[in-house]
PDB file of C-alpha atoms in Angstrom:
ATOM      1  CA  UNK A 914      -9.589  28.833   9.300  1.00  0.00           C
ATOM      2  CA  UNK A 915      -8.000  27.116   6.316  1.00  0.00           C
ATOM      3  CA  UNK A 916      -8.076  23.364   5.793  1.00  0.00           C
ATOM      4  CA  UNK A 917      -4.344  23.179   6.598  1.00  0.00           C
ATOM      5  CA  UNK A 918      -4.747  25.224   9.800  1.00  0.00           C
ATOM      6  CA  UNK A 919      -7.634  22.985  10.835  1.00  0.00           C
ATOM      7  CA  UNK A 920      -5.455  19.925  10.159  1.00  0.00           C
ATOM      8  CA  UNK A 921      -2.654  21.298  12.343  1.00  0.00           C
ATOM      9  CA  UNK A 922      -4.958  22.317  15.187  1.00  0.00           C
ATOM     10  CA  UNK A 923      -6.996  19.119  15.393  1.00  0.00           C
ATOM     11  CA  UNK A 924      -4.648  16.345  14.406  1.00  0.00           C
ATOM     12  CA  UNK A 925      -3.033  13.605  16.346  1.00  0.00           C
ATOM     13  CA  UNK A 926       0.576  12.663  15.837  1.00  0.00           C
ATOM     14  CA  UNK A 927       0.967   9.938  13.187  1.00  0.00           C
ATOM     15  CA  UNK A 928       4.018   8.426  14.871  1.00  0.00           C
ATOM     16  CA  UNK A 929       2.036   8.117  18.112  1.00  0.00           C
ATOM     17  CA  UNK A 930      -0.906   6.551  16.270  1.00  0.00           C
ATOM     18  CA  UNK A 931       1.405   4.065  14.565  1.00  0.00           C
ATOM     19  CA  UNK A 932       3.033   3.145  17.893  1.00  0.00           C
ATOM     20  CA  UNK A 933      -0.401   2.489  19.431  1.00  0.00           C
ATOM     21  CA  UNK A 934      -1.312   0.205  16.539  1.00  0.00           C
ATOM     22  CA  UNK A 935       2.049  -1.572  16.805  1.00  0.00           C
ATOM     23  CA  UNK A 936       1.265  -2.241  20.481  1.00  0.00           C
ATOM     24  CA  UNK A 937      -1.647  -4.457  19.441  1.00  0.00           C
ATOM     25  CA  UNK A 938      -0.396  -8.020  19.688  1.00  0.00           C
ATOM     26  CA  UNK A 939       0.058  -9.515  16.239  1.00  0.00           C
ATOM     27  CA  UNK A 940       0.689  -6.249  14.381  1.00  0.00           C
ATOM     28  CA  UNK A 941       4.412  -6.088  14.983  1.00  0.00           C
ATOM     29  CA  UNK A 942       6.113  -3.973  12.333  1.00  0.00           C
ATOM     30  CA  UNK A 943       5.766  -0.326  11.358  1.00  0.00           C
ATOM     31  CA  UNK A 944       4.923  -1.413   7.809  1.00  0.00           C
ATOM     32  CA  UNK A 945       1.996  -3.553   8.991  1.00  0.00           C
ATOM     33  CA  UNK A 946       0.816  -0.763  11.277  1.00  0.00           C
ATOM     34  CA  UNK A 947       0.891   1.666   8.321  1.00  0.00           C
ATOM     35  CA  UNK A 948      -1.071  -0.782   6.174  1.00  0.00           C
ATOM     36  CA  UNK A 949      -3.680  -1.334   8.882  1.00  0.00           C
ATOM     37  CA  UNK A 950      -4.115   2.376   9.557  1.00  0.00           C
ATOM     38  CA  UNK A 951      -4.536   3.140   5.860  1.00  0.00           C
ATOM     39  CA  UNK A 952      -6.897   0.215   5.275  1.00  0.00           C
ATOM     40  CA  UNK A 953      -9.174   1.122   8.171  1.00  0.00           C
ATOM     41  CA  UNK A 954      -9.126   4.890   7.636  1.00  0.00           C
ATOM     42  CA  UNK A 955      -9.495   4.405   3.873  1.00  0.00           C
ATOM     43  CA  UNK A 956     -12.542   2.218   4.385  1.00  0.00           C
ATOM     44  CA  UNK A 957     -14.197   4.795   6.633  1.00  0.00           C
ATOM     45  CA  UNK A 958     -13.428   7.697   4.282  1.00  0.00           C
ATOM     46  CA  UNK A 959     -14.711   5.724   1.288  1.00  0.00           C
ATOM     47  CA  UNK A 960     -18.065   4.977   2.947  1.00  0.00           C
ATOM     48  CA  UNK A 961     -19.115   8.565   3.636  1.00  0.00           C
ATOM     49  CA  UNK A 962     -19.959  11.457   1.344  1.00  0.00           C
ATOM     50  CA  UNK A 963     -17.133  13.652   0.090  1.00  0.00           C
ATOM     51  CA  UNK A 964     -17.864  16.591   2.424  1.00  0.00           C
ATOM     52  CA  UNK A 965     -17.736  14.398   5.526  1.00  0.00           C
ATOM     53  CA  UNK A 966     -14.692  12.570   4.165  1.00  0.00           C
ATOM     54  CA  UNK A 967     -12.856  15.900   3.843  1.00  0.00           C
ATOM     55  CA  UNK A 968     -13.869  16.807   7.401  1.00  0.00           C
ATOM     56  CA  UNK A 969     -12.618  13.471   8.741  1.00  0.00           C
ATOM     57  CA  UNK A 970      -9.321  13.596   6.868  1.00  0.00           C
ATOM     58  CA  UNK A 971      -8.840  17.201   7.925  1.00  0.00           C
ATOM     59  CA  UNK A 972      -8.551  15.911  11.482  1.00  0.00           C
ATOM     60  CA  UNK A 973      -6.152  13.099  10.684  1.00  0.00           C
ATOM     61  CA  UNK A 974      -2.373  13.431  10.672  1.00  0.00           C
ATOM     62  CA  UNK A 975      -0.251  13.483   7.548  1.00  0.00           C
ATOM     63  CA  UNK A 976       0.062  11.267   5.535  1.00  0.00           C
ATOM     64  CA  UNK A 977      -3.640  10.378   5.933  1.00  0.00           C
ATOM     65  CA  UNK A 978      -5.012  12.811   3.377  1.00  0.00           C
ATOM     66  CA  UNK A 979      -8.327  12.641   1.555  1.00  0.00           C
ATOM     67  CA  UNK A 980      -6.584  11.791  -1.701  1.00  0.00           C
ATOM     68  CA  UNK A 981      -4.385   9.057  -0.260  1.00  0.00           C
ATOM     69  CA  UNK A 982      -7.198   7.411   1.690  1.00  0.00           C
ATOM     70  CA  UNK A 983      -9.699   7.351  -1.143  1.00  0.00           C
ATOM     71  CA  UNK A 984      -7.079   5.250  -2.971  1.00  0.00           C
ATOM     72  CA  UNK A 985      -7.312   2.656  -0.194  1.00  0.00           C
ATOM     73  CA  UNK A 986     -10.943   1.735  -0.763  1.00  0.00           C
ATOM     74  CA  UNK A 987     -11.268  -1.847   0.433  1.00  0.00           C
ATOM     75  CA  UNK A 988     -14.109  -2.644  -1.950  1.00  0.00           C
ATOM     76  CA  UNK A 989     -16.351  -3.291   1.042  1.00  0.00           C
ATOM     77  CA  UNK A 990     -18.598  -0.277   0.629  1.00  0.00           C
ATOM     78  CA  UNK A 991     -21.755  -2.098   1.713  1.00  0.00           C
ATOM     79  CA  UNK A 992     -20.082  -4.461   4.172  1.00  0.00           C
ATOM     80  CA  UNK A 993     -21.350  -4.682   7.713  1.00  0.00           C
ATOM     81  CA  UNK A 994     -18.989  -3.825  10.538  1.00  0.00           C
ATOM     82  CA  UNK A 995     -18.500  -7.525  11.276  1.00  0.00           C
ATOM     83  CA  UNK A 996     -17.736  -8.278   7.621  1.00  0.00           C
ATOM     84  CA  UNK A 997     -15.225  -5.440   7.525  1.00  0.00           C
ATOM     85  CA  UNK A 998     -13.402  -6.653  10.642  1.00  0.00           C
ATOM     86  CA  UNK A 999     -13.409 -10.218   9.300  1.00  0.00           C
ATOM     87  CA  UNK A1000     -11.759  -8.975   6.103  1.00  0.00           C
ATOM     88  CA  UNK A1001      -9.151  -7.001   8.072  1.00  0.00           C
ATOM     89  CA  UNK A1002      -8.581  -9.994  10.335  1.00  0.00           C
ATOM     90  CA  UNK A1003      -8.005 -12.383   7.435  1.00  0.00           C
ATOM     91  CA  UNK A1004      -5.936  -9.960   5.354  1.00  0.00           C
ATOM     92  CA  UNK A1005      -3.602  -9.115   8.240  1.00  0.00           C
ATOM     93  CA  UNK A1006      -3.769 -12.560   9.912  1.00  0.00           C
ATOM     94  CA  UNK A1007      -5.068 -11.157  13.204  1.00  0.00           C
ATOM     95  CA  UNK A1008      -7.378 -12.670  15.776  1.00  0.00           C
ATOM     96  CA  UNK A1009     -10.876 -11.187  15.716  1.00  0.00           C
ATOM     97  CA  UNK A1010     -10.422  -9.333  19.006  1.00  0.00           C
ATOM     98  CA  UNK A1011      -7.083  -7.911  17.781  1.00  0.00           C
ATOM     99  CA  UNK A1012      -8.650  -6.624  14.549  1.00  0.00           C
ATOM    100  CA  UNK A1013     -11.303  -4.808  16.569  1.00  0.00           C
ATOM    101  CA  UNK A1014      -8.672  -3.459  18.957  1.00  0.00           C
ATOM    102  CA  UNK A1015      -6.800  -1.775  16.104  1.00  0.00           C
TER     103      UNK A1015
END
């Protein structure tokens, strides 16, 4: 199976993902939802080795590609989970429980 076929077979719908993120109180707009999705997915993809990163992004919907997410490295490569969520919370002005919910 090619990478593209794998992507089509195993992916979720990006519009549905964005709507779920927008449902989190405090997110609000599509633009903020896009930014949050890219920041969180980019952080995850940047913390793992390239092979695993390709596997992860192969299961994500367009436009969440390996190339686009590696650009969204948050600079928190060695951050703990709590530190990461604190950064997301402050950057997007979300309550701590809302940042974890996203």
